[in-house]
Tab-separated table of C-alpha atoms in Angstrom:
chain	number	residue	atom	x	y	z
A	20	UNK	CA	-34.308	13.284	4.782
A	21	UNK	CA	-36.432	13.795	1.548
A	22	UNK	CA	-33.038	13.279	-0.693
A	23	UNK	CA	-32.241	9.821	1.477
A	24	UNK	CA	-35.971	8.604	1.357
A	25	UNK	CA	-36.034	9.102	-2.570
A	26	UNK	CA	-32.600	7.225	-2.962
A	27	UNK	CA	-33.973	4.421	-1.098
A	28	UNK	CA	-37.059	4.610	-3.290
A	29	UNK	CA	-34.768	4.426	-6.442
A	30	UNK	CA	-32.638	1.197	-4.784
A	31	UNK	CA	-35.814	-0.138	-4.250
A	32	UNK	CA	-37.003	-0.257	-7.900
A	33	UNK	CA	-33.829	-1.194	-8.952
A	34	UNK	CA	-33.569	-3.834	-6.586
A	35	UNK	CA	-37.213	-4.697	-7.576
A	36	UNK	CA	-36.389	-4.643	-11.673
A	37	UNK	CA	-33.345	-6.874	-11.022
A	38	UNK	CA	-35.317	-9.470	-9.599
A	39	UNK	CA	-37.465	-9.442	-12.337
A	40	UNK	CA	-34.426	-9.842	-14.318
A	41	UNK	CA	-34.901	-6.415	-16.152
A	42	UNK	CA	-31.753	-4.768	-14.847
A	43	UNK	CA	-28.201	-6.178	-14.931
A	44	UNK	CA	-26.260	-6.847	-11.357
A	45	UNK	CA	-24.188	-3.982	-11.134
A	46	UNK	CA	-20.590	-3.931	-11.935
A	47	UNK	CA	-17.483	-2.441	-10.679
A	48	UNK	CA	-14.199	-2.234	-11.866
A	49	UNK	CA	-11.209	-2.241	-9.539
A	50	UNK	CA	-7.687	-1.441	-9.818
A	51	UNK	CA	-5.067	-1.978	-7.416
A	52	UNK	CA	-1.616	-2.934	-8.609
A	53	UNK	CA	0.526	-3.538	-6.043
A	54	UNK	CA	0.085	-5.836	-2.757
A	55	UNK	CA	-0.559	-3.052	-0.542
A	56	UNK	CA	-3.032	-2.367	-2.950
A	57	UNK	CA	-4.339	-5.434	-3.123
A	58	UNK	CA	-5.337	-5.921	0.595
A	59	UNK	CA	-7.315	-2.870	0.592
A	60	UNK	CA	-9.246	-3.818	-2.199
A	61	UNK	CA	-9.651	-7.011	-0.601
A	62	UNK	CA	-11.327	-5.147	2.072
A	63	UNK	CA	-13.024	-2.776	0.262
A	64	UNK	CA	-14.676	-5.730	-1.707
A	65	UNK	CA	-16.168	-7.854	1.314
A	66	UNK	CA	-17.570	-4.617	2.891
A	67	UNK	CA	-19.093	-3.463	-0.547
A	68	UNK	CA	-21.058	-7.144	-0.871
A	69	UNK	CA	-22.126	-6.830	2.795
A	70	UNK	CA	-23.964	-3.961	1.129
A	71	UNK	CA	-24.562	-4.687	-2.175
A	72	UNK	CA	-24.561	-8.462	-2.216
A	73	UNK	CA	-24.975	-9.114	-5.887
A	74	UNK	CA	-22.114	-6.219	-7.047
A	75	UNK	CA	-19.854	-8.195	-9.582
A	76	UNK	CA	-15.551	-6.967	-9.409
A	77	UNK	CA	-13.654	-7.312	-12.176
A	78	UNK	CA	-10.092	-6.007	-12.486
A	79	UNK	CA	-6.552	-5.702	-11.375
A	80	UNK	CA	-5.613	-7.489	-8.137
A	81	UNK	CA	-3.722	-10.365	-6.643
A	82	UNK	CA	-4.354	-13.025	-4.370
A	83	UNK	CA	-6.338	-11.474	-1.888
A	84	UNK	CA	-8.822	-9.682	-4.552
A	85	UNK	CA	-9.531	-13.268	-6.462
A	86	UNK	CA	-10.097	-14.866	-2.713
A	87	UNK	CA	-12.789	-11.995	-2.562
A	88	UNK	CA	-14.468	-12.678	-5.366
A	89	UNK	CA	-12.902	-10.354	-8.313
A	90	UNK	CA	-12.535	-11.477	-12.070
A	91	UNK	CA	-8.878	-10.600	-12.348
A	92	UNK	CA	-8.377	-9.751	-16.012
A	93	UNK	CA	-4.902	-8.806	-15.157
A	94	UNK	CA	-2.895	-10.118	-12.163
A	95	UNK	CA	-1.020	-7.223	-10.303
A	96	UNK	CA	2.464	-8.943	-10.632
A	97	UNK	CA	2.012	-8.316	-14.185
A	98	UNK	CA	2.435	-5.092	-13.392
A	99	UNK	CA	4.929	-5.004	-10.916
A	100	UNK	CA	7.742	-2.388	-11.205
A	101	UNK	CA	10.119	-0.592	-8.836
A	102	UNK	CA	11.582	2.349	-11.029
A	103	UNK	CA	12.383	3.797	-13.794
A	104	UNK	CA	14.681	1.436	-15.370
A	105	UNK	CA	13.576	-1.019	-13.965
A	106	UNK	CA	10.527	-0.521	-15.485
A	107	UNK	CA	12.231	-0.670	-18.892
A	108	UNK	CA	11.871	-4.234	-19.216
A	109	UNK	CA	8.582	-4.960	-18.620
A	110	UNK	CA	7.180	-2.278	-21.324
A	111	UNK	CA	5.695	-4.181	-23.041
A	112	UNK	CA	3.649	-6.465	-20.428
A	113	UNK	CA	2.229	-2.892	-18.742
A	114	UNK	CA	1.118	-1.923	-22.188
A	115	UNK	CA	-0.096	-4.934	-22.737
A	116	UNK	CA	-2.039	-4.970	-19.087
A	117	UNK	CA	-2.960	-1.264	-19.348
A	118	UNK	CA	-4.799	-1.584	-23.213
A	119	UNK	CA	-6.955	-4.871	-21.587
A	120	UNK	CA	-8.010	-2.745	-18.593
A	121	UNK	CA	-8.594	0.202	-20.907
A	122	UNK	CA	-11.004	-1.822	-22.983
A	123	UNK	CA	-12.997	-2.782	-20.096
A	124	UNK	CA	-13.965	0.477	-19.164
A	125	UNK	CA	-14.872	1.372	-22.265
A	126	UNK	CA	-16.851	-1.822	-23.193
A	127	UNK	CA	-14.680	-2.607	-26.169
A	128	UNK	CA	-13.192	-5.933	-24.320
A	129	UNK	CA	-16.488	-7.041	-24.909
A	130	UNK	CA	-16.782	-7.323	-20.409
A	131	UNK	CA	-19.388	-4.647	-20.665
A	132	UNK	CA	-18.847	-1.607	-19.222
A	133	UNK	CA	-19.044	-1.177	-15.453
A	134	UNK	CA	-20.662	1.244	-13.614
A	135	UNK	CA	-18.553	2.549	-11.605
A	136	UNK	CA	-14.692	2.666	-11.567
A	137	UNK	CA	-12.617	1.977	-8.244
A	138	UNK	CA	-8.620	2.964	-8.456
A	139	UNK	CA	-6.762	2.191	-5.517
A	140	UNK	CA	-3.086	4.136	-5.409
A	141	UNK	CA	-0.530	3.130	-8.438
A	142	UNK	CA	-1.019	6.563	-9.785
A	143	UNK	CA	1.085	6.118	-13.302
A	144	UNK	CA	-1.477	3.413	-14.437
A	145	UNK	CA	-4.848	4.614	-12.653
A	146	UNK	CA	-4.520	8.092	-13.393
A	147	UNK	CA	-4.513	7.556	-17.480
A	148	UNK	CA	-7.469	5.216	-16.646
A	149	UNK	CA	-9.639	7.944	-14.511
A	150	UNK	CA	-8.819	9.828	-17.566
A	151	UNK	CA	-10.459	7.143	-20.323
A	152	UNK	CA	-13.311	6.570	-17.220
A	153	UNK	CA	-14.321	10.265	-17.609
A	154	UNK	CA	-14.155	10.163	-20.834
A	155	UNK	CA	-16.779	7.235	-21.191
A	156	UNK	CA	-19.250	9.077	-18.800
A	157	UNK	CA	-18.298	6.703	-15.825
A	158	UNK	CA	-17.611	7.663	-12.663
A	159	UNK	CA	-14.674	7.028	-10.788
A	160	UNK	CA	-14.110	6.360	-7.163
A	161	UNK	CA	-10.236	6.767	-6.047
A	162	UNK	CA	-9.572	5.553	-2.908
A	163	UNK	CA	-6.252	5.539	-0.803
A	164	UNK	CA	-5.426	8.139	-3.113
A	165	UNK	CA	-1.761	8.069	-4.317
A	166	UNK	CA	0.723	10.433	-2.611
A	167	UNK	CA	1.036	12.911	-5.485
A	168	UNK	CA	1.651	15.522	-2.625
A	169	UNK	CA	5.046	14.066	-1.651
A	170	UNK	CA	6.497	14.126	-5.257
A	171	UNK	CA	4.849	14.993	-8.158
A	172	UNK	CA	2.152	18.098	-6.448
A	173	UNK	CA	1.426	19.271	-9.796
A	174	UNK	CA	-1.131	16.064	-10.388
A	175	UNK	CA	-2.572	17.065	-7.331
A	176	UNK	CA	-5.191	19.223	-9.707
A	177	UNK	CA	-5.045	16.679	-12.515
A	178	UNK	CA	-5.979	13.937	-9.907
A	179	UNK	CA	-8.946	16.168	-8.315
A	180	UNK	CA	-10.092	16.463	-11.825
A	181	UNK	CA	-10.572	12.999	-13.407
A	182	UNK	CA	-11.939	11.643	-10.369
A	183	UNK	CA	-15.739	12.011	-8.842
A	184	UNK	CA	-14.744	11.210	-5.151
A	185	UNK	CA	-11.368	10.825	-3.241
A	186	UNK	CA	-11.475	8.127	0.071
A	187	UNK	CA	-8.649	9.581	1.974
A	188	UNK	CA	-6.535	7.623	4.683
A	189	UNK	CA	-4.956	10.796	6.284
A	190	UNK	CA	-6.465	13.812	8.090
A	191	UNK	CA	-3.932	16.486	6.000
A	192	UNK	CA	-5.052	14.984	1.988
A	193	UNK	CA	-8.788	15.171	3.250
A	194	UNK	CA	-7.629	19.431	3.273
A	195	UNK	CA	-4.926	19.569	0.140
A	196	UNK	CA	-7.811	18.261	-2.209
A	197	UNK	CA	-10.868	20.590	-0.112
A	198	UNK	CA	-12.600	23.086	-2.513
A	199	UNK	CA	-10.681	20.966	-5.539
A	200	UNK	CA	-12.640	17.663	-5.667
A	201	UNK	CA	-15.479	16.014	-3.490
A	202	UNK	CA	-13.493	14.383	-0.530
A	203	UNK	CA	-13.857	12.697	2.188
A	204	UNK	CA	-11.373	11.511	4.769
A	205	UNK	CA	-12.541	8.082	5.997
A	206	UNK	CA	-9.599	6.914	8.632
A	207	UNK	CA	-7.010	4.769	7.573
A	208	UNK	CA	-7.908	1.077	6.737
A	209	UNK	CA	-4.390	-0.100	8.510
A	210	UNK	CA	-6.083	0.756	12.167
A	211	UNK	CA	-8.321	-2.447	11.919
A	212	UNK	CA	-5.916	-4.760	9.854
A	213	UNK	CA	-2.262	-4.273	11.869
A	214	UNK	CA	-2.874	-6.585	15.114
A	215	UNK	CA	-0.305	-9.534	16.010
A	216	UNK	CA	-2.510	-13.193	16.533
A	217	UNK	CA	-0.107	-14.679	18.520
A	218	UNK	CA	2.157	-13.812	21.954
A	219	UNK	CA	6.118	-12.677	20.817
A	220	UNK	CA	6.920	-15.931	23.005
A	221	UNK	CA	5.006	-18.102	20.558
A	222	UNK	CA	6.108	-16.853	17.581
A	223	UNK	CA	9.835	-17.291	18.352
A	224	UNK	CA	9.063	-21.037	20.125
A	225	UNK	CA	7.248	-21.598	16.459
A	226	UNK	CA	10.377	-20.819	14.237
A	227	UNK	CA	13.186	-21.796	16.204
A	228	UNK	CA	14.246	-18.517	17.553
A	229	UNK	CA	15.367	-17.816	21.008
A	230	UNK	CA	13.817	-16.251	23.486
A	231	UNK	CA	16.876	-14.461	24.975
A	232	UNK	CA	18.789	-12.779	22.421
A	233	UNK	CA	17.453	-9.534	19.989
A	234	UNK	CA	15.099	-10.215	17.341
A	235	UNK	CA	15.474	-8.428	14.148
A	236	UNK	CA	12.721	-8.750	11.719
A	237	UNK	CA	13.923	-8.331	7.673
A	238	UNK	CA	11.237	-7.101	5.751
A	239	UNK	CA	12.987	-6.284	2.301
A	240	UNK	CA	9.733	-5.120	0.407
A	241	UNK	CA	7.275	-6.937	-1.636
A	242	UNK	CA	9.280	-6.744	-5.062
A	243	UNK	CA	11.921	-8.106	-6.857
A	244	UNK	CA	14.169	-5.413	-7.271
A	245	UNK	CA	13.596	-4.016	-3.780
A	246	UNK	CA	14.582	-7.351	-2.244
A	247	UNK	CA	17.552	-7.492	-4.830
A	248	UNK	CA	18.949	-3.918	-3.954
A	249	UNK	CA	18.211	-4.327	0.189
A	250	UNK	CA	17.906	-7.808	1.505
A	251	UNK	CA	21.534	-8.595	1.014
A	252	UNK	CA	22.436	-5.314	2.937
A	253	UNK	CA	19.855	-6.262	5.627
A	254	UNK	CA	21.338	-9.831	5.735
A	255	UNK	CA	25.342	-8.396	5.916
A	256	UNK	CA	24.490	-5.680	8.438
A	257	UNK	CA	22.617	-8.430	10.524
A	258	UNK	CA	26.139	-9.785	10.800
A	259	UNK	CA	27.663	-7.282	12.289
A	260	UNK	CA	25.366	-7.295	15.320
A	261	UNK	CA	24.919	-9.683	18.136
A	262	UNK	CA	21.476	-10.869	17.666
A	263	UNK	CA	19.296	-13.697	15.749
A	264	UNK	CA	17.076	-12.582	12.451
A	265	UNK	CA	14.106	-13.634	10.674
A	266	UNK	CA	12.903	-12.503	6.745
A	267	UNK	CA	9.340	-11.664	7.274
A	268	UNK	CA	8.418	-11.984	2.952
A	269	UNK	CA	5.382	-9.951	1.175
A	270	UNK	CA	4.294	-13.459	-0.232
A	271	UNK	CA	5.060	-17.011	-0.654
A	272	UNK	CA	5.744	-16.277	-4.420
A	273	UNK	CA	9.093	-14.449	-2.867
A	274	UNK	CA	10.840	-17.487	-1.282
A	275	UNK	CA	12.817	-18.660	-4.034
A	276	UNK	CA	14.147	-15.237	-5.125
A	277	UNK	CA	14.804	-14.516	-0.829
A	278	UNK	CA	16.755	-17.717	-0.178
A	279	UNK	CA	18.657	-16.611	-2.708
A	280	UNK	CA	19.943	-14.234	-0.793
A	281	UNK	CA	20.236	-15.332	2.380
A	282	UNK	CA	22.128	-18.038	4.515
A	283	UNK	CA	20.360	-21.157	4.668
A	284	UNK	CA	19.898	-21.006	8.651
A	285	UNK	CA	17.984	-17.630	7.971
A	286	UNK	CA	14.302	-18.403	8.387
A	287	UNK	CA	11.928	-17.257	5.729
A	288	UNK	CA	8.056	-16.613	6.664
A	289	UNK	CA	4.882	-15.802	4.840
A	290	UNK	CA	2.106	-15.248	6.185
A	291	UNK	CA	3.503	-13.787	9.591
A	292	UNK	CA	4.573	-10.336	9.107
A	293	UNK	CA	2.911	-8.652	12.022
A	294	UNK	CA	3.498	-11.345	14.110
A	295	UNK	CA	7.163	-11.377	13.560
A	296	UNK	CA	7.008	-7.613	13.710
A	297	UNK	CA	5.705	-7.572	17.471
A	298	UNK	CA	7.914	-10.497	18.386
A	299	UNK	CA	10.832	-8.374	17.063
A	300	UNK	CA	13.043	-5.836	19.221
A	301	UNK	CA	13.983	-4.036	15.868
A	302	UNK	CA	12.740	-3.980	12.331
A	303	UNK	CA	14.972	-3.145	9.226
A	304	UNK	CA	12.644	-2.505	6.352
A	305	UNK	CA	12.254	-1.424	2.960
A	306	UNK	CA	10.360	2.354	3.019
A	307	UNK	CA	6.715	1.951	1.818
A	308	UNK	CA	3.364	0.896	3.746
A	309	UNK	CA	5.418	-1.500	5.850
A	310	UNK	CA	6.416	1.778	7.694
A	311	UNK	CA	2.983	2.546	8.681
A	312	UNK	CA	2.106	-0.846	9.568
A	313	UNK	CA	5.408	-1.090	11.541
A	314	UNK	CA	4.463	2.120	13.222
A	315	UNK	CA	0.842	1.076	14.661
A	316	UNK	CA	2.585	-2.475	16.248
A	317	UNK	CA	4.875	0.179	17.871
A	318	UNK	CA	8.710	-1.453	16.738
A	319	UNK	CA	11.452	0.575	16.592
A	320	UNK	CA	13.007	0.715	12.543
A	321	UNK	CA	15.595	1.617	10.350
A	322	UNK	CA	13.869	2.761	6.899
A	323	UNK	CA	16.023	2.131	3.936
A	324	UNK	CA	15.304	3.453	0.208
A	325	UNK	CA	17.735	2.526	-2.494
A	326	UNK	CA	16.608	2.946	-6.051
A	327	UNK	CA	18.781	2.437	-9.791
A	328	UNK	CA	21.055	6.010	-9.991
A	329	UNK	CA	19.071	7.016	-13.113
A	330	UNK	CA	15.053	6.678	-10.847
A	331	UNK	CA	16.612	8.369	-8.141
A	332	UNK	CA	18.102	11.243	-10.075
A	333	UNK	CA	14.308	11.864	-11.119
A	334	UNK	CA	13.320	11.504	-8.015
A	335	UNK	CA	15.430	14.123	-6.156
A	336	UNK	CA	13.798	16.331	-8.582
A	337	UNK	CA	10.304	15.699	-7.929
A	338	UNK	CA	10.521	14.840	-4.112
A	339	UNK	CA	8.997	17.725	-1.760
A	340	UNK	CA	8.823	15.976	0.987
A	341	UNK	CA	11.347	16.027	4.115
A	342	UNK	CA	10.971	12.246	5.051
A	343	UNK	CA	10.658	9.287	3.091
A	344	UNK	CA	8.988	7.261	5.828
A	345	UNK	CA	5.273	7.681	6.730
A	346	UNK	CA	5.859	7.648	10.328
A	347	UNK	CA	8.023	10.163	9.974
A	348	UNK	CA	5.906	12.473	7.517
A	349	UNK	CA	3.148	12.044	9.951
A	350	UNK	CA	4.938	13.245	13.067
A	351	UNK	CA	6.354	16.077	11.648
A	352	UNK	CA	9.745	14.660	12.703
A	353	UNK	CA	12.791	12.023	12.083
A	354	UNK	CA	10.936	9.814	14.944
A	355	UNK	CA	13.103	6.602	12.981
A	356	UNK	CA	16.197	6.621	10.825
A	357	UNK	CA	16.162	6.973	7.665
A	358	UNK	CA	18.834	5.837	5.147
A	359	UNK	CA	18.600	6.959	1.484
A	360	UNK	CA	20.747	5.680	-1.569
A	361	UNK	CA	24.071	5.918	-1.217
A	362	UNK	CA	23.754	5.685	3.134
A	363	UNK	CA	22.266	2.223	2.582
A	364	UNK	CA	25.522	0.144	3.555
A	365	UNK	CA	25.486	-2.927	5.449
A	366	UNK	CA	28.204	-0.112	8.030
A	367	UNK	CA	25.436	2.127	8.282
A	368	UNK	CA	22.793	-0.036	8.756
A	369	UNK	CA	24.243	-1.731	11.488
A	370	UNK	CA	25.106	1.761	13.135
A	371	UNK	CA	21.864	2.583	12.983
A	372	UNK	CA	20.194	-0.558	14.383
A	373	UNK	CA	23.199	-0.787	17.145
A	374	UNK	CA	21.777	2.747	18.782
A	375	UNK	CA	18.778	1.399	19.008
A	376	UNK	CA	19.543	-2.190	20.347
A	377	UNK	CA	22.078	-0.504	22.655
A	378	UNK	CA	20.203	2.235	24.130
A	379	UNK	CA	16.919	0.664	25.818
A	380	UNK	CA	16.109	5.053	26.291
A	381	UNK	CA	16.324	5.855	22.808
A	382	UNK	CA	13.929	2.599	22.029
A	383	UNK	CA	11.269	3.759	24.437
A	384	UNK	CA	11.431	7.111	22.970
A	385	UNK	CA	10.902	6.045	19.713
A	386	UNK	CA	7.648	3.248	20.641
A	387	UNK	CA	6.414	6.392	22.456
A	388	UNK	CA	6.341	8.419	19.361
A	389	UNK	CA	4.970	5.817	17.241
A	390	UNK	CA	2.259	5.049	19.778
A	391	UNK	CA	1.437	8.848	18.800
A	392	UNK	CA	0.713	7.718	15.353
A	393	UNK	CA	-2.503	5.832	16.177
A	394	UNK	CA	-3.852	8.413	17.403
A	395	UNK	CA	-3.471	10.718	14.340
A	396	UNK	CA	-5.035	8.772	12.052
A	397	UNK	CA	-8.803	8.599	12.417
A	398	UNK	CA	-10.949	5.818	13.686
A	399	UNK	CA	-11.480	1.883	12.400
A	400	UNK	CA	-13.366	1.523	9.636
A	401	UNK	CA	-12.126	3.098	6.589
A	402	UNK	CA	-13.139	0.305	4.187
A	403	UNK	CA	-16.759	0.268	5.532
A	404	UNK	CA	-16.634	3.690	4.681
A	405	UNK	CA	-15.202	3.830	1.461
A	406	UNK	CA	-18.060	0.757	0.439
A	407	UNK	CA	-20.821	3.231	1.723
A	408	UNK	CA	-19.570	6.130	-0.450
A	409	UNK	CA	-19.019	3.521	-3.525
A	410	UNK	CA	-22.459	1.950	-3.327
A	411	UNK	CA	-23.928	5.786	-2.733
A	412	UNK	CA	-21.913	5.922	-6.139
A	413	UNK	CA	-23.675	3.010	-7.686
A	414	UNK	CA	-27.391	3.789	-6.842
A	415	UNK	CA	-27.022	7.197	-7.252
A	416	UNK	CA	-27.324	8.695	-3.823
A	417	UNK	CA	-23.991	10.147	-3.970
C-alpha cells in the first residue's frame, strides 16, 4: 500500500505541475504496422486516454489509430510486406519509414522524444526500434508480443532484453518469457472485439445471398500479395462446389485490387467480416489473426499459406512449430485443415471444404473444438490491461 499511495502522490504533483503548465502532456510512441496491428492499438489508445486523458500518440498506424487520435508519422501500408521478395521492392520506402520513426525516439525528428515506447507485433521493424529505445534511456512497452517462439526462438532472449514489459495475449508466452523479462499475461484483446452485430438471416437478405444454399466466406488476407497468391484459388475452388460465396476484404482500400480477381457477381464487403463469418457455413482464409478471430465465432475453415519459393525456403528453416494456424497451435491439434505451399490448389481446396460441407458430423466436431478455444484464452479485457501497465509505465508506478 505505501508503494501505491506514493505513486499516487507523484501523479498527483505531476498532474498538479501540468496544470500549471510546468510539465509537458506526456507522450507515447506507438508502433503497429500491420492491420491486425492496428486495431489493437486502436484499442489500446481509447483505454489509455480513459486513464490518462491528456497522453498525446504519435506513430505508426492506419485508419483505426488516426480515428483514435494518433499523429501518424508513417501510415502502416507504407510498410506493408508479405515476404522476403516481396519485400524487395519496397526497400527503400521501409528504410525510409524506419529512419523517420527512428528519429522520433531519439528526438532528432525534432517531435521530441516520448516517454514511453509502445510496439505492437511486426517484430523485423519494432525489434531494431526497442533496440534504439533502450539505447536512448526510454522504456519500452511491447505488447501482443510477436510470435518469435513459432519461428525464429533464438530472439526470444533478444526480445526479453530490449524490452521493459511484455503484454501477452496467450497463457503459454506469459511462461516462455518468465524469469527472462517482466511479463504479464493480460487475456487476449480478440475475446471482447470478435462478436457478429447482426442475425446470419440479415446479413445474407442485406447482400443478396440466399438463405438456402452454403455460404462460404473468402477472406484472402489483408495484403496485396496474399490476395494475389490465394484469392484466385479461393475463387476457382469455390467453383467446384455447390454453394454461393462472398469476399469478406481487410479494408475498403482492397476493392479494386479484389475485383480484380473475381467474377463480377462475386460480392465484395468491408466492413462486415465477422458478420459474414457467422452468416457463413464455411470459411476459406488466408493463415494469420483471421484464424483466431474465425475460431472464437466458432466457423469451420480451411487455412491456406502460400508464400514466393525463395520466403518459404527460409521459412522451413526457421519454423518450429507443428501448425501454422492459431487454432490449431492452441489446441494442441489439427482441429482445421491446413494447406501449405504447394497443397494450395483450387483441387485441394475444394476437397477440403467438400468434407466439411458434406459431413454435418465432422462440422460439429470441429465448432466443438473451436468453442474450446474461448475458453483457453483468458478473460475480456486485455487492452484495459495493457493501458494500466502502460500508464504504471508513464508515472512511474511500474
Amino acid at each position: 500500500m505505501t508503494g501505491q499511495s506514493g505513486a499516487a502522490g507523484a501523479l498527483a504533483a505531476h498532474d498538479a505541475a501540468r496544470a500549471q503548465g510546468r510539465v509537458r502532456p506526456p507522450t507515447v510512441l506507438l508502433v503497429a504496422g500491420e492491420a491486425s496491428g492496428d486495431l489493437r492499438g486502436a484499442e489500446l489508445v481509447t483505454a489509455l486516454r480513459a486513464l490518462r486523458p491528456d497522453v498525446r500518440v504519435v506513430g505508426v498506424g492506419g485508419e483505426r489509430l488516426r480515428a483514435a487520435g494518433m499523429e501518424v508519422l508513417v501510415d502502416a501500408e507504407e510498410l506493408s510486406a508479405m515476404g522476403v521478395t516481396e519485400l524487395f521492392g519496397r526497400v527503400g520506402s521501409i528504410l525510409r519509414s524506419y529512419r523517420r520513426v527512428r528519429g522520433a525516439i531519439t528526438g532528432d525528428a525534432g517531435t521530441g522524444r516520448p516517454d514511453l515506447v509502445v510496439l505492437i507485433d511486426f517484430p523485423d521493424f519494432n525489434l531494431r526500434l526497442a533496440k534504439v529505445a533502450r539505447r536512448s534511456g526510454i522504456r519500452v512497452l511491447y505488447y501482443v508480443s510477436p510470435q518469435v517462439w513459432a519461428w525464429r526462438r533464438y530472439r526470444v532472449r533478444t526480445l526479453a532484453k530490449r524490452v521493459d514489459h511484455l503484454a501477452v495475449v496467450f497463457p503459454f508466452e506469459a511462461e516462455l518469457y518468465r524469469g527472462l523479462a517482466q511479463v504479464s499475461f493480460v487475456g487476449h484483446p480478440a475475446l471482447e472485439t470478435v462478436r457478429a452485430t447482426s442475425a446470419p438471416a440479415d446479413v445474407r437478405a442485406r447482400h443478396g445471398l440466399a438463405s438456402d444454399r452454403p455460404l462460404v466466406a473468402l477472406l484472402p488476407g489483408s495484403r496485396a500479395a496474399e490476395i494475389r497468391a490465394l484469392l484466385p484459388v479461393m475463387v476457382e475452388a469455390v467453383r467446384r462446389l455447390d454453394v454461393q460465396a462472398v469476399v469478406a476484404l481487410a479494408h475498403e482500400g482492397l476493392r479494386p485490387l479484389a475485383r480484380e480477381l473475381c467474377p463480377p457477381e462475386m460480392p465484395l464487403v468491408a466492413g462486415e467480416t465477422y458478420d459474414l463469418v457467422a452468416a457463413s457455413d464455411l470459411v476459406l482464409l488466408a493463415s494469420g489473426s483471421a484464424t483466431l478471430e474465425t475460431a472464437l465465432l466458432e466457423r469451420p475453415m480451411v487455412i491456406m499459406y502460400r508464400l514466393s519459393p525463395v520466403t518459404y525456403a527460409l521459412a522451413r528453416m526457421l519454423v518450429r512449430v507443428p501448425f501454422i494456424g492459431m487454432p490449431n497451435l492452441i489446441l494442441g491439434k489439427a482441429a482445421v485443415p491446413e494447406l501449405i505451399q504447394a497443397e494450395v490448389t483450387p483441387e485441394r481446396v475444394a476437397a477440403e471444404a467438400r468434407r466439411i460441407l458434406d459431413d454435418p458430423v465432422r462440422a460439429a466436431e470441429i465448432r466443438a473444438d473451436l468453442a474450446r478455444v474461448r475458453s483457453m484464452l483468458g478473460e475480456p479485457g486485455a487492452a484495459k490491461r495493457a493501458a494500466e501497465i502502460a500508464a504504471g509505465m508513464l508515472d512511474g508506478s511500474l
